[in-house]
CSV table of C-alpha atoms in Angstrom, one decimal:
chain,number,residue,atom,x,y,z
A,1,UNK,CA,-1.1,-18.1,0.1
A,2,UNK,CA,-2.0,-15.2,1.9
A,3,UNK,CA,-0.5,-11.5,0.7
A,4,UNK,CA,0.9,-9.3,3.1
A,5,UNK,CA,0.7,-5.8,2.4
A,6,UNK,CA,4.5,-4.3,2.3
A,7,UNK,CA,4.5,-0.9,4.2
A,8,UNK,CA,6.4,1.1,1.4
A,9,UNK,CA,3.4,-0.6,-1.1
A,10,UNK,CA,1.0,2.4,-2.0
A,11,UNK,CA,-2.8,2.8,-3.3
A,12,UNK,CA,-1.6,3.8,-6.8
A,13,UNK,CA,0.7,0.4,-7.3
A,14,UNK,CA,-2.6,-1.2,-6.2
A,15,UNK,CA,-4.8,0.8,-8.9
A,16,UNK,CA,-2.0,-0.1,-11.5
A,17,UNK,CA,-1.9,-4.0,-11.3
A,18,UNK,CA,-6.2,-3.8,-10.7
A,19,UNK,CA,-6.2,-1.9,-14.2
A,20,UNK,CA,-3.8,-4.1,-16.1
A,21,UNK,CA,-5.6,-7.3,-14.9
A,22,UNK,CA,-8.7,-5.8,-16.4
A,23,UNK,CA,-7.4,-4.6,-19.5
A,24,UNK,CA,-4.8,-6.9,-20.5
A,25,UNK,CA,-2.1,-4.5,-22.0
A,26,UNK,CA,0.5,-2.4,-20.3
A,27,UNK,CA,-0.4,0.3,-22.7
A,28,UNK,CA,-4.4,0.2,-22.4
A,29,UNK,CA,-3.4,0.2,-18.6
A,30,UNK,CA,-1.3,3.2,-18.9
A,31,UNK,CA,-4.2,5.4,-20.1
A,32,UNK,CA,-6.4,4.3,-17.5
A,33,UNK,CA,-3.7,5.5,-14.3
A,34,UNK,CA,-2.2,8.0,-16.6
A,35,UNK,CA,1.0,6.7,-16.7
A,36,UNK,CA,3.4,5.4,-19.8
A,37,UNK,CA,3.5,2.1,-20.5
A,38,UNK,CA,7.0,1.7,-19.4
A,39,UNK,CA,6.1,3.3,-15.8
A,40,UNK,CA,3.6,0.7,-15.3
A,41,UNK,CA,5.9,-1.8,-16.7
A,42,UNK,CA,8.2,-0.8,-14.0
A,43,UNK,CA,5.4,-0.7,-11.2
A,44,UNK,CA,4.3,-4.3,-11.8
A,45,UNK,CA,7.9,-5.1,-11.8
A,46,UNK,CA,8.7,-3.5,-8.7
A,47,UNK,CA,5.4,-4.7,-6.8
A,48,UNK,CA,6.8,-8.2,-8.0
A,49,UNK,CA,9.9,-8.1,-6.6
A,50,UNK,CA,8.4,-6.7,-3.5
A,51,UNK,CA,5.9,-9.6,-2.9
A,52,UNK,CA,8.8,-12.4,-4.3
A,53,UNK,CA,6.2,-13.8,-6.5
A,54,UNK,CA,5.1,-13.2,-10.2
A,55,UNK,CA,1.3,-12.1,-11.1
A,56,UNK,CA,1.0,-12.3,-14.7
A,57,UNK,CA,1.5,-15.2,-17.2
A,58,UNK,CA,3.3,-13.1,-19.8
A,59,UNK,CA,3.4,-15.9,-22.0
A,60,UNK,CA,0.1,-15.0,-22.9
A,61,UNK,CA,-1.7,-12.3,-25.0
A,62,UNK,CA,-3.5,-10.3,-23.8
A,63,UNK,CA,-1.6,-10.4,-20.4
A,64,UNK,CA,-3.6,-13.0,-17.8
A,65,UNK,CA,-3.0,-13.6,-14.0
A,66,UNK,CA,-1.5,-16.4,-12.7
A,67,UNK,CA,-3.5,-18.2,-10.0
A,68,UNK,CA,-1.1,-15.8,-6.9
A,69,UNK,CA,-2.2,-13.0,-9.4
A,70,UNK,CA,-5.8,-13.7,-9.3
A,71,UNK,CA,-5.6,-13.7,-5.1
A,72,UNK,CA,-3.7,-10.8,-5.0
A,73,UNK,CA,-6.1,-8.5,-7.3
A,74,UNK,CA,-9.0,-9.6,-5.4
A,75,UNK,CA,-7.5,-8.5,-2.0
A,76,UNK,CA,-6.1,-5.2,-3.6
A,77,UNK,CA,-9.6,-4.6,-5.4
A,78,UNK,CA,-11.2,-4.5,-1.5
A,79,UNK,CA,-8.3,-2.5,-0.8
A,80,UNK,CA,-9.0,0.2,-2.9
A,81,UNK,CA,-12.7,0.1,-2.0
A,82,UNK,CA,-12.0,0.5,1.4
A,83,UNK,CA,-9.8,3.6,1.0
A,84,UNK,CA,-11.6,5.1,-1.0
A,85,UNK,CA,-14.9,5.2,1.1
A,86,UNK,CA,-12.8,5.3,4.2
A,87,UNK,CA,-11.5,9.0,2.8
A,88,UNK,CA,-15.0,9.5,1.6
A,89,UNK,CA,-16.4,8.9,5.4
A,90,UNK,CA,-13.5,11.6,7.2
A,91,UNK,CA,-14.0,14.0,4.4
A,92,UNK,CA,-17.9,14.2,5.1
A,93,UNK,CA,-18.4,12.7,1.5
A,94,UNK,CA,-21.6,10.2,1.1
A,95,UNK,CA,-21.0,7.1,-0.2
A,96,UNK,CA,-20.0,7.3,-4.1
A,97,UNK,CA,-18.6,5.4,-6.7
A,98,UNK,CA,-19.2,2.6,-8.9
A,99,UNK,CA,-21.2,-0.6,-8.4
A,100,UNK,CA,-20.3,-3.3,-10.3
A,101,UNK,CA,-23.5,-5.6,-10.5
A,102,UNK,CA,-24.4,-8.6,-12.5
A,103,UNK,CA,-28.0,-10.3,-13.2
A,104,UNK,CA,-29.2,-13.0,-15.2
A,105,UNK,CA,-31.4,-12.1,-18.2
A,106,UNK,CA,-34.6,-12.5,-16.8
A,107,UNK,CA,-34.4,-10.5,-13.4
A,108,UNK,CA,-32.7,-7.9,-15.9
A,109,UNK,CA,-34.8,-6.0,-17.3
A,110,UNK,CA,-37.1,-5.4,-15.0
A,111,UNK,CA,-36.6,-6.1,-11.1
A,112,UNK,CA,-33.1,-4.9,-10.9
A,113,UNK,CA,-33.8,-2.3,-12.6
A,114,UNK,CA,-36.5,-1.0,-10.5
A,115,UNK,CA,-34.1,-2.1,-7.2
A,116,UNK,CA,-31.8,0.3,-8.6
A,117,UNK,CA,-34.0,2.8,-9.1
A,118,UNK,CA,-34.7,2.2,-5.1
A,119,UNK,CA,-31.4,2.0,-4.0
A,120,UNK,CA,-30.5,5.5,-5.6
A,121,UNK,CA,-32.7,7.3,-3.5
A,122,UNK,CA,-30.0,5.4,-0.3
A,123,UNK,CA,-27.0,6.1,-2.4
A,124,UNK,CA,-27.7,9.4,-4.7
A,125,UNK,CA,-24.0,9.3,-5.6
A,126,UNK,CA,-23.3,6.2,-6.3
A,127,UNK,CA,-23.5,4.9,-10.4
A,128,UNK,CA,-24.1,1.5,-11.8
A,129,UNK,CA,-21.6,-1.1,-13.9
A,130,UNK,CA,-24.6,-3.7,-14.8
A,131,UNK,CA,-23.5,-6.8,-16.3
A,132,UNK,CA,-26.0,-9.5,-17.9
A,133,UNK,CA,-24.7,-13.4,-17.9
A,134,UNK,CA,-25.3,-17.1,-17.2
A,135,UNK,CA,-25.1,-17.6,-13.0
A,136,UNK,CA,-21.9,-19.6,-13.6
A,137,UNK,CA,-19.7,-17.0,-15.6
A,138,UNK,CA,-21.5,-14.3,-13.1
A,139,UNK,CA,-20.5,-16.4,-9.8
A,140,UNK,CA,-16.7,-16.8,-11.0
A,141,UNK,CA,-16.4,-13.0,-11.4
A,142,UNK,CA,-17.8,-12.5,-8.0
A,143,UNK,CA,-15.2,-14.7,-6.4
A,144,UNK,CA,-12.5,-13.1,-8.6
A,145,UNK,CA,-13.5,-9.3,-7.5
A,146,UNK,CA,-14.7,-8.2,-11.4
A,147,UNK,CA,-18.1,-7.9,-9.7
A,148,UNK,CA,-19.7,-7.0,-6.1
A,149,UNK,CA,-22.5,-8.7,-6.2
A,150,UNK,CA,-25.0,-10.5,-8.7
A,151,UNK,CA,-28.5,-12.1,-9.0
A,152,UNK,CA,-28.2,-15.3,-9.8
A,153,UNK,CA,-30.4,-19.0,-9.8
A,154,UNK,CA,-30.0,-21.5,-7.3
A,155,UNK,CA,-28.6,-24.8,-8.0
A,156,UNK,CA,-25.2,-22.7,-8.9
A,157,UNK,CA,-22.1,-23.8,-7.1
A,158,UNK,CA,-21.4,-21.2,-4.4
A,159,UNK,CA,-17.3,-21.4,-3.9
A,160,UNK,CA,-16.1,-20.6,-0.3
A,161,UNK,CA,-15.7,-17.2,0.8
A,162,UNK,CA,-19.2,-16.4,-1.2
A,163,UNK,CA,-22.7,-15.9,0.4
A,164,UNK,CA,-25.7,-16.3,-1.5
A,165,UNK,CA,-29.3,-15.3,-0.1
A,166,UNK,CA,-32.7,-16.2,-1.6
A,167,UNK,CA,-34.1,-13.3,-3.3
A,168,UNK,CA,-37.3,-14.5,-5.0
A,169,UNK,CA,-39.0,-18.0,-6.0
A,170,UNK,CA,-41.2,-17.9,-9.1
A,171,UNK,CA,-43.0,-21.3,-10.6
A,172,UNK,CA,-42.4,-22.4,-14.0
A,173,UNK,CA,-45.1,-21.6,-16.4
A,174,UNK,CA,-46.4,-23.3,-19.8
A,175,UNK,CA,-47.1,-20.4,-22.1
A,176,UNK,CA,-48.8,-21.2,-25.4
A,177,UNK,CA,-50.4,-19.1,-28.3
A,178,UNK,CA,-54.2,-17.8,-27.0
A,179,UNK,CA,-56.8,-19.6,-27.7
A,180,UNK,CA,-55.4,-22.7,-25.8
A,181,UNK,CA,-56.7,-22.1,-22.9
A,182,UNK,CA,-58.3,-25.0,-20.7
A,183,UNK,CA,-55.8,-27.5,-21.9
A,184,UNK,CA,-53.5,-29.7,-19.6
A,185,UNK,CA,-49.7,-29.5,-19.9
A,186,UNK,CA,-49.3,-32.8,-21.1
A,187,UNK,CA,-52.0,-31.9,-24.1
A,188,UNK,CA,-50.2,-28.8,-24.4
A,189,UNK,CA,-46.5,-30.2,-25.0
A,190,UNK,CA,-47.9,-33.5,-27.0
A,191,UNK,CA,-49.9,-31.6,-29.6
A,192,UNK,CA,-48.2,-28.0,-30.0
A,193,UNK,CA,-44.4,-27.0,-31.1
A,194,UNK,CA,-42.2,-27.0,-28.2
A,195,UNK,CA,-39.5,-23.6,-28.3
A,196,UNK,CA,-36.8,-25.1,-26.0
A,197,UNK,CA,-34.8,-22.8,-24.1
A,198,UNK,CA,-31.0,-24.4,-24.9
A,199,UNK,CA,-28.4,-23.1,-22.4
A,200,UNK,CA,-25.7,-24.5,-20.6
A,201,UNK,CA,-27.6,-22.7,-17.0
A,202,UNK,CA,-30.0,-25.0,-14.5
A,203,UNK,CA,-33.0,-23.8,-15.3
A,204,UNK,CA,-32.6,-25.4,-19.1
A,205,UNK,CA,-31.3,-28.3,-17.3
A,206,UNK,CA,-34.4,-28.3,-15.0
A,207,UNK,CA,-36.9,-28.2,-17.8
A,208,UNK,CA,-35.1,-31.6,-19.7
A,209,UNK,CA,-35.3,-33.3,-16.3
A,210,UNK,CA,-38.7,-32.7,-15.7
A,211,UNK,CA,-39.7,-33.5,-19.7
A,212,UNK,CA,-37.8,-36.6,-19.3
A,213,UNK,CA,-40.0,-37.2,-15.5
A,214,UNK,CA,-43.4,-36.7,-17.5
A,215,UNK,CA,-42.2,-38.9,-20.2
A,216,UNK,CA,-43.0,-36.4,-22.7
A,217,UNK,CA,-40.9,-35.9,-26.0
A,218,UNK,CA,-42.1,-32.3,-27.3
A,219,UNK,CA,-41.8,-31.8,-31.2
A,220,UNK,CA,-39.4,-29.0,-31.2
A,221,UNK,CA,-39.9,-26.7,-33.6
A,222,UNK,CA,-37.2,-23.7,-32.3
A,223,UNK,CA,-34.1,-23.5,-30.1
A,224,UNK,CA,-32.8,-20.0,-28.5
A,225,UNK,CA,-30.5,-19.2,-25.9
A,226,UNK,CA,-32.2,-15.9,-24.6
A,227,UNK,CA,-35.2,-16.4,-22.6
A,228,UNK,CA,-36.6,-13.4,-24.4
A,229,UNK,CA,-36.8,-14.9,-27.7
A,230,UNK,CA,-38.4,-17.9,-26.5
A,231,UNK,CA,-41.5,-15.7,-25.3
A,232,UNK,CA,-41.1,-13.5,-28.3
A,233,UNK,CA,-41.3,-16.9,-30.3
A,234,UNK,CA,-44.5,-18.2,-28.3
A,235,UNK,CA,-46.4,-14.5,-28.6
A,236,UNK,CA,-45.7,-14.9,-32.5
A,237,UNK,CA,-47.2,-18.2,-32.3
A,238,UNK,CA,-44.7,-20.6,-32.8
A,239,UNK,CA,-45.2,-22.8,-30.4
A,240,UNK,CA,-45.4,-23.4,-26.6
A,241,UNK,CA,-42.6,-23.3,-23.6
A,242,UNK,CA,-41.9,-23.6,-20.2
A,243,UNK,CA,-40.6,-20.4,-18.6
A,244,UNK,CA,-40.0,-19.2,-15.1
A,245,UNK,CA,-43.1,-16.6,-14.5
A,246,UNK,CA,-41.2,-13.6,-14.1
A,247,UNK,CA,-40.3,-14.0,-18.0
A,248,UNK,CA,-43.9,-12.7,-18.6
A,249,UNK,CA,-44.4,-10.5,-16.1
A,250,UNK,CA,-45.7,-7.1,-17.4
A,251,UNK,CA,-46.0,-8.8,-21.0
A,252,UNK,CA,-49.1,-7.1,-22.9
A,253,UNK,CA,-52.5,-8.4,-21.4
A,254,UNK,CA,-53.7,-11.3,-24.2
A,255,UNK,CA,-50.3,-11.7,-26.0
A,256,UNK,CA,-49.7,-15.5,-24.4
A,257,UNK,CA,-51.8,-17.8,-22.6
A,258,UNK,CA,-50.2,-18.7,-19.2
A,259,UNK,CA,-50.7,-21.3,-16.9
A,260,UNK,CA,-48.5,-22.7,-13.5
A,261,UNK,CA,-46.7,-25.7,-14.6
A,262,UNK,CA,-47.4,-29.2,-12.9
A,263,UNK,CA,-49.6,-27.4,-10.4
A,264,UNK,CA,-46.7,-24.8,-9.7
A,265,UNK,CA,-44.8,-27.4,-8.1
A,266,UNK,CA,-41.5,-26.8,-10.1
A,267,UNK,CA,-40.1,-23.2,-9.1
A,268,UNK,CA,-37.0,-21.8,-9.7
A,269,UNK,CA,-34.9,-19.5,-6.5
A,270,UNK,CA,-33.0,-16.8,-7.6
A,271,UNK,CA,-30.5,-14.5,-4.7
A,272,UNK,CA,-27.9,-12.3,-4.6
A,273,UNK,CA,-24.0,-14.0,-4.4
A,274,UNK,CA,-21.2,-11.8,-3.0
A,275,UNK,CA,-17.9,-12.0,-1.3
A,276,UNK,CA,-18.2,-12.6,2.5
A,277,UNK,CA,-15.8,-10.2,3.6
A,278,UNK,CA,-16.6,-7.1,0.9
A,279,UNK,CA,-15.7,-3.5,1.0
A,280,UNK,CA,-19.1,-3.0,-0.5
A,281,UNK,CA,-20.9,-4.1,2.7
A,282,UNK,CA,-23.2,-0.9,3.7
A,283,UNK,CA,-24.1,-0.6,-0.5
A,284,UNK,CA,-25.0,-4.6,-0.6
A,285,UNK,CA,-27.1,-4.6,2.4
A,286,UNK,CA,-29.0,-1.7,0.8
A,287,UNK,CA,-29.2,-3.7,-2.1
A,288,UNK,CA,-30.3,-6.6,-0.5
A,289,UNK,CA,-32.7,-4.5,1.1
A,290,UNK,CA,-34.4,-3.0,-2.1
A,291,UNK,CA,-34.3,-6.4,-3.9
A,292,UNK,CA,-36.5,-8.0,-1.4
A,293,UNK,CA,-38.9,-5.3,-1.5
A,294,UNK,CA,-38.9,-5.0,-5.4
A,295,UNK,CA,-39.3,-9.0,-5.1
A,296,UNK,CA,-42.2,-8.5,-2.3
A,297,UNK,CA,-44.2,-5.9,-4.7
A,298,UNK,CA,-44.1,-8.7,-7.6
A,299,UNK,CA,-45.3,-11.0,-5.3
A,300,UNK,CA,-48.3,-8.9,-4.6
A,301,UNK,CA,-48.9,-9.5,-8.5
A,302,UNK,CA,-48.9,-13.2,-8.0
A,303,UNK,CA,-45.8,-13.5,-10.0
A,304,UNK,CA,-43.0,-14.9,-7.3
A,305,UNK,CA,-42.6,-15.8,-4.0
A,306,UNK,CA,-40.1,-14.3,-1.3
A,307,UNK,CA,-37.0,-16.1,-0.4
């Protein structure tokens, strides 16, 4: 189903059904548009009736869309965008606001960062939203509007009406205690503690396929679900892992041994997912922009490959 927009339908009944789809209450809503809860009661009520269909299961706490709900907040999210900047453009304004941008853990706390850092000098006004995830749970909220854009790993599903573009390709590494240096992987994972990275995301998926290819059965001696901790685990000595390389980029000089992984041959792709059609367009392109050229200046350090 496609929605319409009804001429007498203005930007604030658009702003009221975005805020109670992301807060789940009437009343949370109402402090966020400055409105009572009855008036946005009445609002949702009255868009309702103007669009013939219902948006919100209200059978459920806290208040959910319904799928007609979820396709009509998306559209009215872009909506909003698009005004906004649009009055922002005739007023003489520079581009401002909020962008709402997701990453996975380990292109977290250091590349996007730095991107952002980059695309600020592009977009002085503008602030950040940044949300950390698994690709999956950071896809769906792309698709659904919650976020403009994300860094995500390949080998995600990619719904219609998304693009994703290759960012960065980094190798998977074996990183043990030092003092093992010298050693092949398969001595490595045979004789040491493995630390195995236990996620529901690819790249755990990726290493037990490729354990399972070697015909290798490490002795596990930990299980995390944060990349982090498994290098915090190896630096204390625990054991050994199999990490993409940008999870020990900039780690203290000494801390880990690190060699490439079956001769670098198994590499992971990580790119930026966003809506095709995306009020954000001029912002995303920047960011695409800056990503490839924080992603180019690793490279220089040996630690990924572009695209």
């Amino acid at each position: 189903m496609k929605f319409c927009f009804i001429n007498g339908m203005d930007i604030r009944q658009l702003q009221t059904v975005i805020a109670v789809a992301d807060t789940g209450s009437l009343a949370t809503a109402a402090g966020v548009v400055n409105l009572t809860p009855s008036a946005v009661s009445q609002q949702i009520q009255s868009l309702e009736g103007e669009l013939g269909v219902t948006l919100f299961d209200r059978k459920k706490r806290p208040l959910q869309l319904n799928a007609k709900g979820e396709e009509f907040v998306r559209a009215a999210r872009d909506i909003v965008q698009t005004m906004t900047e649009t009055r922002m453009i005739i007023s003489g304004g520079r581009t401002a606001g909020v962008l709402n941008f997701g990453a996975i853990r380990t292109v977290s706390t250091h590349l996007v960062p730095e991107a952002l850092v980059a695309l600020r000098e592009k977009f002085p006004e503008l602030s950040y939203d940044m949300h950390v995830g698994m690709s999956e749970a950071l896809v769906s909220n792309v698709a659904a509007g919650r976020l403009d854009a994300a860094l995500v790993a390949e080998h995600v599903g990619i719904p219609s009406g998304l693009v994703w573009s290759p960012i960065l390709t980094e190798p998977l590494d074996i990183i043990a205690p030092p003092g093992n240096e010298g050693r092949s992987d398969i001595s490595l994972l045979r004789d040491l503690p493995f630390i195995r990275y236990a996620t529901s995301v690819p790249l755990a998926r990726q290493i037990a396929t490729e354990l399972s290819r070697l015909a290798v059965t490490p002795r596990e001696i930990g299980v995390t679900n944060t990349m982090p901790a498994v290098v915090g685990m190896v630096q204390a000595g625990l054991g050994v892992a199999l990490v993409p390389r940008i999870a020990v980029y900039n780690l203290r000089p000494g801390s880990v041994h690190s060699q490439p992984f079956s001769n670098g041959k198994i590499t992971r792709c990580v790119g930026l997912v966003q809506r095709q059609v995306s009020s954000r367009s001029i912002v995303l392109a920047g960011l695409h922009e800056v990503m490839l050229e924080r992603a180019r200046m690793t490279a220089q350090s040996g630690a990924v490959h572009i695209g």
